[in-house]
XYZ file of C-alpha atoms in Angstrom:
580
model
C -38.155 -23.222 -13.077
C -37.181 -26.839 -12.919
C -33.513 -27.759 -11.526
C -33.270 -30.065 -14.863
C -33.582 -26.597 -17.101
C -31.216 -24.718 -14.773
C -28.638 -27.615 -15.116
C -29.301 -27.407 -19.087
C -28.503 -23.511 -19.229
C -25.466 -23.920 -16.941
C -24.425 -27.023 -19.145
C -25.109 -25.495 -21.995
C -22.838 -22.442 -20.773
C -20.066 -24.706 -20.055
C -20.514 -26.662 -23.615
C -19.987 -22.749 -25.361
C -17.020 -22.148 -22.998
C -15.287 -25.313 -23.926
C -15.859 -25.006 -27.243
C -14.197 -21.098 -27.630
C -11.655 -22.159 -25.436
C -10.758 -25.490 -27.567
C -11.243 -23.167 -30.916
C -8.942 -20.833 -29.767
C -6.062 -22.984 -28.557
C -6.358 -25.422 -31.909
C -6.202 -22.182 -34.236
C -3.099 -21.122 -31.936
C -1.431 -24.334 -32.712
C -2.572 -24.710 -36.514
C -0.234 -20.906 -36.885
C 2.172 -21.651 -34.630
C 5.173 -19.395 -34.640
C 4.587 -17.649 -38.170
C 1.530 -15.935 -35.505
C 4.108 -14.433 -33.318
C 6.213 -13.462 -36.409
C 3.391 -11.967 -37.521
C 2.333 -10.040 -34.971
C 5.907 -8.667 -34.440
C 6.526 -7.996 -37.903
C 2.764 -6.224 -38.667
C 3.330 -2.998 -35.778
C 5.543 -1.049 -37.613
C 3.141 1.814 -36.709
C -0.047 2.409 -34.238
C -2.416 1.704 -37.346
C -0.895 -1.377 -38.475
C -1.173 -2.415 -34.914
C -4.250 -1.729 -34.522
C -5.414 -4.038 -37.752
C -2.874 -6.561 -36.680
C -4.634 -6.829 -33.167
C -7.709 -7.126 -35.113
C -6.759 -9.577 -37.373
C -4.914 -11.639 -34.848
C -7.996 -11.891 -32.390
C -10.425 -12.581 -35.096
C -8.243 -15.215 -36.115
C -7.217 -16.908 -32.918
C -10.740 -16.212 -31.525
C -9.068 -14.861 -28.141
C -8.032 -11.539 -27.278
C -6.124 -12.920 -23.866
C -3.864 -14.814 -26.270
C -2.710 -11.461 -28.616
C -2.395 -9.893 -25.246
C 0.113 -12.661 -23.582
C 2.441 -12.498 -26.709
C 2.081 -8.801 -27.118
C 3.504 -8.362 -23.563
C 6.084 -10.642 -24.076
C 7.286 -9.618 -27.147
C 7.634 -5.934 -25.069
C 9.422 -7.716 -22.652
C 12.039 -9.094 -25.737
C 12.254 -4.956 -26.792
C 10.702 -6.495 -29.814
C 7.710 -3.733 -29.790
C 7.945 -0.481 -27.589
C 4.895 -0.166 -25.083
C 3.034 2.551 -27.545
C 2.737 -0.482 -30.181
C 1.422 -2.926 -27.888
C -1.318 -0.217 -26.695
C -2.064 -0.047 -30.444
C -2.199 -4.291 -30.576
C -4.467 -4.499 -27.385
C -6.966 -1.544 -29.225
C -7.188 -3.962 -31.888
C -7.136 -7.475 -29.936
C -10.774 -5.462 -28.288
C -12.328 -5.144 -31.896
C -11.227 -8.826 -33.040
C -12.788 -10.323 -30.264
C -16.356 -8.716 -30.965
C -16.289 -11.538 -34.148
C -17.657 -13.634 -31.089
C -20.779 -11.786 -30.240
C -21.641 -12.140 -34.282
C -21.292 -15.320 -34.180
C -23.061 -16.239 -30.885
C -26.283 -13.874 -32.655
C -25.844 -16.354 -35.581
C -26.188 -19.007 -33.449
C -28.938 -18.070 -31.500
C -31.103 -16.568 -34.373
C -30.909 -19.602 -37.060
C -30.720 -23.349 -36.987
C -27.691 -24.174 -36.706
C -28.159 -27.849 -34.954
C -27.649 -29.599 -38.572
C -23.706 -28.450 -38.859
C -23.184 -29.324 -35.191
C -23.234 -33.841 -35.665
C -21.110 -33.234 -39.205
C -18.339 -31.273 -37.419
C -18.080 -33.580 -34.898
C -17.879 -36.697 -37.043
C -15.282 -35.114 -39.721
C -13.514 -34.041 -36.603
C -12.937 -37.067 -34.661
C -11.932 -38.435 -38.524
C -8.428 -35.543 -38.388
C -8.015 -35.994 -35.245
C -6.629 -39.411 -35.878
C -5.144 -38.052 -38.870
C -1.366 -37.035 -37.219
C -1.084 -34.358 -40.011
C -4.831 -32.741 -39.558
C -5.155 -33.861 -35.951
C -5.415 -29.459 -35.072
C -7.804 -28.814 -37.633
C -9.912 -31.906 -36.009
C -9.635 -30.444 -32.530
C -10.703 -26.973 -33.831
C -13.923 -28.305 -35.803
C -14.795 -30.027 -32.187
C -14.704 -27.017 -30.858
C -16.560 -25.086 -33.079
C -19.082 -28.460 -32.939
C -19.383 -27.379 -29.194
C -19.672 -24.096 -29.284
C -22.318 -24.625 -31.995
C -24.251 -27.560 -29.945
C -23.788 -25.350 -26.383
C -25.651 -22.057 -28.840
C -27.954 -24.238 -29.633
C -29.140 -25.768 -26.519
C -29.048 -22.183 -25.211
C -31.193 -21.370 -27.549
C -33.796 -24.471 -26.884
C -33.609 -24.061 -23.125
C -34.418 -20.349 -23.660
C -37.441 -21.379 -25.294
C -38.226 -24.528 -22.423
C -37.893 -21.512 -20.213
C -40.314 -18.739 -21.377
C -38.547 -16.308 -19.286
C -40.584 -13.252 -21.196
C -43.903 -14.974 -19.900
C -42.362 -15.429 -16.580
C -43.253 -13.033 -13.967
C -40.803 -13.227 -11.476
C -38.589 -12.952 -14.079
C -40.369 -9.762 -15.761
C -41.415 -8.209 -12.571
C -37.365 -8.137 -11.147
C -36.194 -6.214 -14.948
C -39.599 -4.222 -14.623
C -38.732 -2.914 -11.058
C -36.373 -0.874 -12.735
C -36.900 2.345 -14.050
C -36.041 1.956 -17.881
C -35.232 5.769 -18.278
C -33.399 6.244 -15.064
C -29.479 6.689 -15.308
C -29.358 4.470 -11.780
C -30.405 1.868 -13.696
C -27.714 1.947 -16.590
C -24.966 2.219 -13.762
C -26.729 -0.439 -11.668
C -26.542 -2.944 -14.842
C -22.961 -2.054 -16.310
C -21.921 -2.852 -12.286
C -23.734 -6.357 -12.535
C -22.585 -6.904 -16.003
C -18.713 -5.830 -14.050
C -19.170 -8.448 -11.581
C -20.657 -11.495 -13.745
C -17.655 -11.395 -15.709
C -14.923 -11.117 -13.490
C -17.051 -13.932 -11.315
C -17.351 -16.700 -14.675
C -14.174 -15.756 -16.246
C -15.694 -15.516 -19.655
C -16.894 -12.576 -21.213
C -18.648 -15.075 -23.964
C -20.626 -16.517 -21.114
C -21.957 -13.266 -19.967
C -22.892 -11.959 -23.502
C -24.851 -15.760 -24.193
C -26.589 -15.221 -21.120
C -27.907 -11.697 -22.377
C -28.864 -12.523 -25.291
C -30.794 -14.940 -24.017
C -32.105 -12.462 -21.838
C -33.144 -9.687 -24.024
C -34.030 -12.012 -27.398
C -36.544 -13.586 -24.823
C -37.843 -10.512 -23.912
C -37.260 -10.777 -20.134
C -34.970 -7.647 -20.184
C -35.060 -4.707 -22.318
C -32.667 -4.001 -24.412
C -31.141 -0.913 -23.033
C -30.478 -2.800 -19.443
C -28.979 -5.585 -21.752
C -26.462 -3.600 -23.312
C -25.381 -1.533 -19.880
C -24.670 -5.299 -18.851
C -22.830 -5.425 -22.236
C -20.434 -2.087 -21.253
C -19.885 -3.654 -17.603
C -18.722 -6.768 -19.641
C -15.830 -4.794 -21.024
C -14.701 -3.642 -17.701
C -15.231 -7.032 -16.180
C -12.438 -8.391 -18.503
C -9.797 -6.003 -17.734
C -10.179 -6.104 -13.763
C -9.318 -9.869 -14.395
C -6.528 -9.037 -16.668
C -5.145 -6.305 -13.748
C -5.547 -8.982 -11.360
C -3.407 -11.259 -13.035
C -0.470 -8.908 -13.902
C -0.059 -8.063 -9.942
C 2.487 -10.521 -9.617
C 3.701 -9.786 -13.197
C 6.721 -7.690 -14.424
C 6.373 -3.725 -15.260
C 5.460 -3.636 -18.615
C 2.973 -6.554 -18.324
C 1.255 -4.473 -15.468
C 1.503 -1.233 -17.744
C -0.111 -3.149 -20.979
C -2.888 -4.319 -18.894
C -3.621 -1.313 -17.549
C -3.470 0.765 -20.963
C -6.216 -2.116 -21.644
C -8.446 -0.923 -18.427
C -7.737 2.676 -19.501
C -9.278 2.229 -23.247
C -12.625 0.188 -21.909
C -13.269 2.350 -18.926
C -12.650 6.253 -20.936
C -14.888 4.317 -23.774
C -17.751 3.415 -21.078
C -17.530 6.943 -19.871
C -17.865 8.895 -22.742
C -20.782 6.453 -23.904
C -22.978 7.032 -20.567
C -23.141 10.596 -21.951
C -24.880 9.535 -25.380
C -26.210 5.728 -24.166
C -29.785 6.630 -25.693
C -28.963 8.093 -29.188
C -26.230 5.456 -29.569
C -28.011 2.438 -29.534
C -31.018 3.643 -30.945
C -28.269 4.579 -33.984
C -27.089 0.641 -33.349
C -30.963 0.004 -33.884
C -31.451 1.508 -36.797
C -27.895 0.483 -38.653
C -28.957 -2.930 -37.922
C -32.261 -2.613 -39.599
C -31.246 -0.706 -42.569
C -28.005 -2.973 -42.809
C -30.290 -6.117 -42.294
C -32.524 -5.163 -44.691
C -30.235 -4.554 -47.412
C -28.575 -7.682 -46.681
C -30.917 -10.261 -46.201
C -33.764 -8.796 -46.796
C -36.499 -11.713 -46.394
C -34.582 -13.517 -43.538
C -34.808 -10.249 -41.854
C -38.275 -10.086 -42.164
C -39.176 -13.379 -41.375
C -36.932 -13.434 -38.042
C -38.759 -12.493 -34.877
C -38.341 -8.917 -34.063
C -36.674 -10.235 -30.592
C -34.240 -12.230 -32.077
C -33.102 -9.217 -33.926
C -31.896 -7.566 -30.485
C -28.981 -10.483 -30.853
C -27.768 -8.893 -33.687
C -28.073 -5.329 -31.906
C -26.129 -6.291 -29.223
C -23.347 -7.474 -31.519
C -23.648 -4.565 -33.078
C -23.620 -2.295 -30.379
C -20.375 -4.514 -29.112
C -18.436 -3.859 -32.373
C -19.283 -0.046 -33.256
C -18.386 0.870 -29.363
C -14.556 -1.296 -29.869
C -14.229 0.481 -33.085
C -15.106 3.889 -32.651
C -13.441 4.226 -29.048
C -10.250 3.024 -30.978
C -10.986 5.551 -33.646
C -10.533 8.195 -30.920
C -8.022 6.768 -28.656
C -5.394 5.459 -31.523
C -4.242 9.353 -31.671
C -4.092 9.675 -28.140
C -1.532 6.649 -27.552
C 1.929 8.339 -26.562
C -0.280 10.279 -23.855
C -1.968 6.786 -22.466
C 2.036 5.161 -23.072
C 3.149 8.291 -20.472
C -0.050 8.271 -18.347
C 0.724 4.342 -17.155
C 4.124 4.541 -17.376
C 3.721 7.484 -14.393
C 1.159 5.205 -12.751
C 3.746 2.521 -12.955
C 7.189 2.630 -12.010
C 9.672 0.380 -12.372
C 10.667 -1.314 -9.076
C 14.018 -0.215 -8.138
C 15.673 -3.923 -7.487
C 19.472 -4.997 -7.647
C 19.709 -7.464 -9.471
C 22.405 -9.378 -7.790
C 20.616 -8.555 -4.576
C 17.897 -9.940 -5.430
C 16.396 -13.312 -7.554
C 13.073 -12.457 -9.765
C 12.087 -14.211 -12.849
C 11.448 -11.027 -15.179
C 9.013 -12.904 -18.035
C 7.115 -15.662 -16.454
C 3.970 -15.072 -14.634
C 1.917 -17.332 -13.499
C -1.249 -15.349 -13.915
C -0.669 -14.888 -18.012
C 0.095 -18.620 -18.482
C -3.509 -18.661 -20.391
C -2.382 -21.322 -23.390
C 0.559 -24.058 -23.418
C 2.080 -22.966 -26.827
C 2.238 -18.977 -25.593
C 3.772 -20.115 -22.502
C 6.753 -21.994 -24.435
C 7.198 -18.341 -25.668
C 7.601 -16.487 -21.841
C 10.004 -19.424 -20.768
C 12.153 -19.336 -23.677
C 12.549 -14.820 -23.194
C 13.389 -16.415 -19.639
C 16.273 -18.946 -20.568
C 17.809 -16.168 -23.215
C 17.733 -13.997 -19.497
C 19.305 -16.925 -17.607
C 21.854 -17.485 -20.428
C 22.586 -14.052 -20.608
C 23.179 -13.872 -16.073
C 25.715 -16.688 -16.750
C 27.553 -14.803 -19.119
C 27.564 -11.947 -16.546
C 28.554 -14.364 -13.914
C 31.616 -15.688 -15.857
C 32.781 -11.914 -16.582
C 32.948 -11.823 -12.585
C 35.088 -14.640 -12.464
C 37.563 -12.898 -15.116
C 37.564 -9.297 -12.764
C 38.311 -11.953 -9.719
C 41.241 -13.327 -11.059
C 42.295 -9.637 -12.273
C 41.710 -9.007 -8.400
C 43.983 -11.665 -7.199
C 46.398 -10.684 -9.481
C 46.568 -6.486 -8.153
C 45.280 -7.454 -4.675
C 48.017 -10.101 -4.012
C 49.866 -9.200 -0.519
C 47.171 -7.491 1.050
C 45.651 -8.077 3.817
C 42.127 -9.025 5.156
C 40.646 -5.243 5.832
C 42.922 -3.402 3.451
C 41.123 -1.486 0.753
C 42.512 -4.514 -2.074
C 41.138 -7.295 0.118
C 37.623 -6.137 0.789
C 37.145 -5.782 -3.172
C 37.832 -8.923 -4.003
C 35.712 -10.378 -0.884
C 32.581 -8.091 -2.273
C 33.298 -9.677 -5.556
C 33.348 -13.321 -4.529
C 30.123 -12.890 -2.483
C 28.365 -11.379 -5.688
C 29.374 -14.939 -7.132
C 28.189 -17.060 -4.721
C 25.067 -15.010 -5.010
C 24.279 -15.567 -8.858
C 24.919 -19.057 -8.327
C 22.301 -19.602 -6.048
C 20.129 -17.394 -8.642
C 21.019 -19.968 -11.171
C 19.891 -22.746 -9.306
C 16.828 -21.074 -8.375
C 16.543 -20.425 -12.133
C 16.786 -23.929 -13.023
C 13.830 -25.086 -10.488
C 11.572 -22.407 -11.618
C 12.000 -22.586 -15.193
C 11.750 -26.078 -14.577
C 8.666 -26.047 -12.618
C 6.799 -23.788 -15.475
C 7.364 -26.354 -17.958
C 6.376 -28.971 -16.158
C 3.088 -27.039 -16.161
C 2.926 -26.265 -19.221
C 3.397 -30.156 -20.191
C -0.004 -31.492 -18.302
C -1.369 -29.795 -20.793
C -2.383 -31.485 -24.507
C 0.770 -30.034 -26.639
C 1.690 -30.057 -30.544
C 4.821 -32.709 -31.161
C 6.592 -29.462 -32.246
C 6.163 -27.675 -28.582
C 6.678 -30.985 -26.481
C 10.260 -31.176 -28.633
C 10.603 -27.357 -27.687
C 10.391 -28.204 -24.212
C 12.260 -31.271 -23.843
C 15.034 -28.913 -25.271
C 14.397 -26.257 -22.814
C 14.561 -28.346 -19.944
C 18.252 -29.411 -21.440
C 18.935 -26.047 -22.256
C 18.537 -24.690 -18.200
C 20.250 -28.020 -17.218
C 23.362 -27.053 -18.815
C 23.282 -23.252 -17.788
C 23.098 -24.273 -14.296
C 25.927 -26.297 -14.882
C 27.886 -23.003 -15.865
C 26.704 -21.408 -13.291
C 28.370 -24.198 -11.054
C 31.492 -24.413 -13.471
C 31.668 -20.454 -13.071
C 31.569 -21.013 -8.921
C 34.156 -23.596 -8.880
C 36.926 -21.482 -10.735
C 36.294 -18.663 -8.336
C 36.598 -21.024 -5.413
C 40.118 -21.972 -7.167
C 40.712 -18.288 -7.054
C 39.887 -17.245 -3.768
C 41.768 -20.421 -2.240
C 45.098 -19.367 -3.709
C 44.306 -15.644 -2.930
C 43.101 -16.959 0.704
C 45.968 -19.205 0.785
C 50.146 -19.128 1.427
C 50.718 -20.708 -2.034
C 53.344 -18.611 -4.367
C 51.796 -16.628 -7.438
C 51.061 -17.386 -10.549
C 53.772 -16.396 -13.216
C 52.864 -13.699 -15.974
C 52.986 -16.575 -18.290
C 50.407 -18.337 -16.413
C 48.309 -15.604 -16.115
C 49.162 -14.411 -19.827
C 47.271 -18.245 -20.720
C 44.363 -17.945 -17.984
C 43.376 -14.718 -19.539
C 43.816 -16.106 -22.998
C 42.070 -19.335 -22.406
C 39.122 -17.203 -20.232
C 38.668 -15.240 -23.552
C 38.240 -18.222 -25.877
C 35.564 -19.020 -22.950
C 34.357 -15.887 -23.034
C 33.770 -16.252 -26.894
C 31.900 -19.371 -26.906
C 29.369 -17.758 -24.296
C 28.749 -14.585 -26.913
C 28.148 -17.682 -29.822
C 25.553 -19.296 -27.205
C 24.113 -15.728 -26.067
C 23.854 -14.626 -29.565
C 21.309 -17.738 -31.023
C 19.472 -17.551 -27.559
C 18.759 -13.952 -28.310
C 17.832 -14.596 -32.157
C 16.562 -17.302 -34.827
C 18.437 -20.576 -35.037
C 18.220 -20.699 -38.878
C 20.530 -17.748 -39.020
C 23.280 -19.121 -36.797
C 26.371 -20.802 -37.719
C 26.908 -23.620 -35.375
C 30.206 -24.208 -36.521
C 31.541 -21.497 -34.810
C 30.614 -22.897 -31.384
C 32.188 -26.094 -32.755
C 36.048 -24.390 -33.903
C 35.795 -22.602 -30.900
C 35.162 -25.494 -28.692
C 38.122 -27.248 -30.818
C 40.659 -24.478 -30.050
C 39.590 -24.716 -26.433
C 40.702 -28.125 -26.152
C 43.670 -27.611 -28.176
C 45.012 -24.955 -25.850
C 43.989 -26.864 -22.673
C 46.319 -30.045 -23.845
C 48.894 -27.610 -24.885
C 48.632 -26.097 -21.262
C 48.965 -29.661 -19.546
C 52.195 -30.592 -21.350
C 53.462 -27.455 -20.597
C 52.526 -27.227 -17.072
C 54.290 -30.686 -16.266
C 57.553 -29.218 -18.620
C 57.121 -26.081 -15.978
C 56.739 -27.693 -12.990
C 60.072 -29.568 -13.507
C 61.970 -26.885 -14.517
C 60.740 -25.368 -11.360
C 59.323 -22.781 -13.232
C 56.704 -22.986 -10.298
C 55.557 -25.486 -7.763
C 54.037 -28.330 -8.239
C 50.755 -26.599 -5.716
C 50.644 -23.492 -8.365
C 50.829 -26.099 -11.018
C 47.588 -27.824 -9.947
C 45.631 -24.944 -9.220
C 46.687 -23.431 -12.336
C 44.925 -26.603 -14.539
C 42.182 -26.737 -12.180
C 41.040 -23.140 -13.573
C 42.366 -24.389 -17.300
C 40.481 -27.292 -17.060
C 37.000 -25.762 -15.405
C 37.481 -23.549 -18.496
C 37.141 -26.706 -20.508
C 34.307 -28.134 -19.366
C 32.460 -24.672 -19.547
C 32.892 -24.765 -22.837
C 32.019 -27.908 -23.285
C 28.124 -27.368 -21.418
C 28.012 -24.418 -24.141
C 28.161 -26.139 -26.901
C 25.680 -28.805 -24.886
C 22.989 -25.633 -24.893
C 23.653 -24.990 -28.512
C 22.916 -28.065 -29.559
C 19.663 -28.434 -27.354
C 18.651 -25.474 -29.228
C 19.150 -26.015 -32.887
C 17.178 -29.436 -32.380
C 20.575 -31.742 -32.047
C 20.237 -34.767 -30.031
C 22.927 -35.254 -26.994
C 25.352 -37.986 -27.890
């Protein structure tokens, strides 16, 4: 074989990789969020989730994809784990659609749609308004130009009349069950080596509608394909969060039990595969069918074969799914970690950061988590000054004293989580960014990067009041009055209230939130914080207090302030509002 052909196949490879990958990432951005509405909205039981991971896959072209935002939306509590078993079922039947149309590719001419595509394309893409539907008809012009180059190098190749080639598949007894194992291993291996379960299928077709390999050895390569994908998959969640790891091993589960139950009924099967295909074919098409070569046909069994082994395995499994939700969930536990002990981001993981507009989705679960720690943090801050307020007069050691010291340290600890936060979060995006975006998900990450700017800034708001705290409770300065702490508890709950506003559109859709709210409450804020100053100076001369109290006293008052003021700073990154 000449190194110029083996270049072509591997090119050709790479041309049908790039194009289902380009495909798949244009038809992700051309749905955009009414996908993941979708796909949340569709699973209100194990059948509709099933159809909906069908439909989803088949539509997006990636089954990776429906699993990243199926995960996720777990993560949210959006679906409970036995629906996203029922979603991945259905994301392994949708993603068969690319076997059919790799055997369409391979078995007619397709070479005349390929130059069309690409010049319409190039046209929208410099259309701002159809500039996805250009990239997705270059990557169908790809995929089409790598099937058919496959196709012509197949042919350059001869590998049925080769016989190194024949001798290696003919070494192997046909009937033996060695042999089935021996190929479903190989078929394991080739795709968790490429990455691509497309790649592997292409390259057996190739294989068996040449006639090198017989089509029994091609479709054990087929099964090991399935199990290839999900020890990649596995892989990936490692470093992932519980429920990711759970999902993608409820995926494993489902391919593996189907390979096994297959092994005991490989013959009958896909001669049944043979003869639907025929009979089906025939119906259909009934003179292409006869014209095609009876070779070429095998691409068609082999898609076949894919489809009814997705579809019936689901057919069983779907009524087994609360066992398989119990079975991983006691495979997987949940790691016992304190949180305050301890800083993890809980949605993003690098190994399921597969497309730039799913990954907008993980980091924005991971800011409503951040918003919702700062929140937690400022509660701290309102038990501290409670603390100071019992504890005063005792002493370092006492009982009183040591509970306020474990308190303050569990501060200082979630404000180095929020930093942390910030340059992780950060980091992600900045990922995510290299990539080519839609205008609508480079706007929804400029506003995320303002969004985590701002919580830090809490965070560090949060920190510096209970640094006020503990120096007067540290210090030999008198107490605050019950006045004084009458309006810090007052003022802390008008804070307090602004942070449940911010919390609540983080959690939920920003067309159903009333942003005035944030707004009156951010008005009364600084209404009560001028009316505190006046008084505070009227105070301080009627030596109410001293002038010491006085200024640790506005120093809270006024951290309040500000605090309120970086809340309304996230709310208006998030509803789209430009900083003044």
């Amino acid at each position: 074989m000449s190194i110029w052909i083996f270049f072509k196949l591997l090119g050709s490879l790479a041309l049908l990789m790039f194009g289902m990958k380009s495909m798949s990432e244009a038809l992700q951005k051309m749905a955009g969020p009414q996908l993941r509405h979708a796909l949340g909205a569709m699973t209100t039981n194990r059948f509709t989730g099933l159809l909906t991971g069908t439909v989803v896959t088949a539509s997006v072209q990636s089954s990776t994809a429906t699993t990243v935002m199926t995960v996720s939306f777990v993560n949210a509590g959006l679906l409970t784990l036995a629906q996203a078993i029922s979603v991945i079922m259905g994301a392994n039947i949708g993603t068969t659609l690319t076997a059919w149309i790799m055997a369409l590719g391979a078995s007619f001419d397709i070479s005349n749609l390929v130059y069309p595509a690409f010049f319409i394309g190039i046209i929208l893409i410099y259309m701002k308004k159809r500039r996805y539907v250009g990239d997705f008809l270059f990557g169908l012009a790809f995929l089409l130009l790598g099937l058919t180059t496959l196709r012509m190098t197949g042919n350059d190749m001869d590998l049925g009349n080769n016989p190194t080639v024949t001798a290696f598949f003919q070494s192997f007894d046909p009937d033996s069950f060695l042999t089935t194992l021996t190929f479903l291993l190989l078929g394991g291996v080739m795709t968790f080596c490429v990455q691509s379960s497309a790649a592997v299928m292409a390259i057996t077709m190739l294989l068996c509608s040449s006639g090198a390999m017989p089509i029994y050895q091609g479709i054990a390569l087929v099964l090991g394909e399935n199990i290839g994908t999900t020890i990649t998959s596995n892989l990936a969640a490692l470093s992932a969060n519980t429920q990711a790891r759970r999902a993608a091993l409820a995926h494993m589960f489902f391919n593996i039990f189907g390979v096994i139950w297959i092994l005991f009924v490989f013959r009958w099967f896909i001669d049944g595969v043979i003869w639907l295909v025929d009979y089906v074919g025939g119906s259909v098409a009934h003179q292409d069918m006869d014209h095609m070569d009876s070779k070429e046909k095998l691409n068609f069994v082999l898609a076949a074969f894919h489809t009814c082994f997705n579809v019936i395995n689901a057919g069983i499994l779907i009524w087994f799914i609360p066992q398989i939700e119990k079975f991983v969930c006691w495979v997987i536990k949940p790691k016992k970690v304190d949180e305050e002990e301890d800083f993890r981001l809980h949605f993003i993981t690098a190994g399921f950061m597969k497309t730039p507009e799913l990954s907008v989705l993980e980091a924005q679960k991971e800011i409503q988590s951040f918003s919702d720690r700062m929140q937690r943090m400022f509660g701290m801050v309102r038990e501290l000054l409670n603390e100071s307020s019992t504890d005063t007069g005792k002493k370092k050691g006492e009982k009183g004293g040591e509970d306020f010291n474990k308190l303050y340290s569990r501060i200082e600890k979630y404000e180095g989580i929020s930093d942390n936060m910030e340059i992780e979060i950060a980091k992600y995006l900045d990922q995510v960014s290299d990539a080519h975006l839609s205008d609508d998900t480079k706007a929804k990450i400029r506003a995320m990067l303002r969004e985590i700017s701002e919580l830090e800034s809490i965070g560090d708001a949060c920190y510096n009041m209970a640094r006020t705290i503990s120096r007067k409770y540290q210090g030999k300065q008198d107490h605050f009055t019950d006045v004084q702490y009458e309006h810090l508890h007052q003022m802390m709950q008008l804070t307090d209230n602004a942070l449940t506003q911010m919390n609540l559109l983080m959690g939920g859709r920003k067309e159903a939130f009333d942003i005035n709210r944030t707004f009156n409450i951010e008005n009364e804020i600084n209404n009560f914080r001028n009316q505190l100053k006046s008084q505070n100076i009227i105070d301080v001369n009627n030596h109410a207090y001293t002038y010491a109290v006085g200024t640790i006293y506005l120093d809270i008052i006024n951290e309040c302030e500000k605090l309120a003021d970086y809340v309304v700073n996230v709310v208006e990154a998030r509803m789209g509002i430009r900083q003044k």
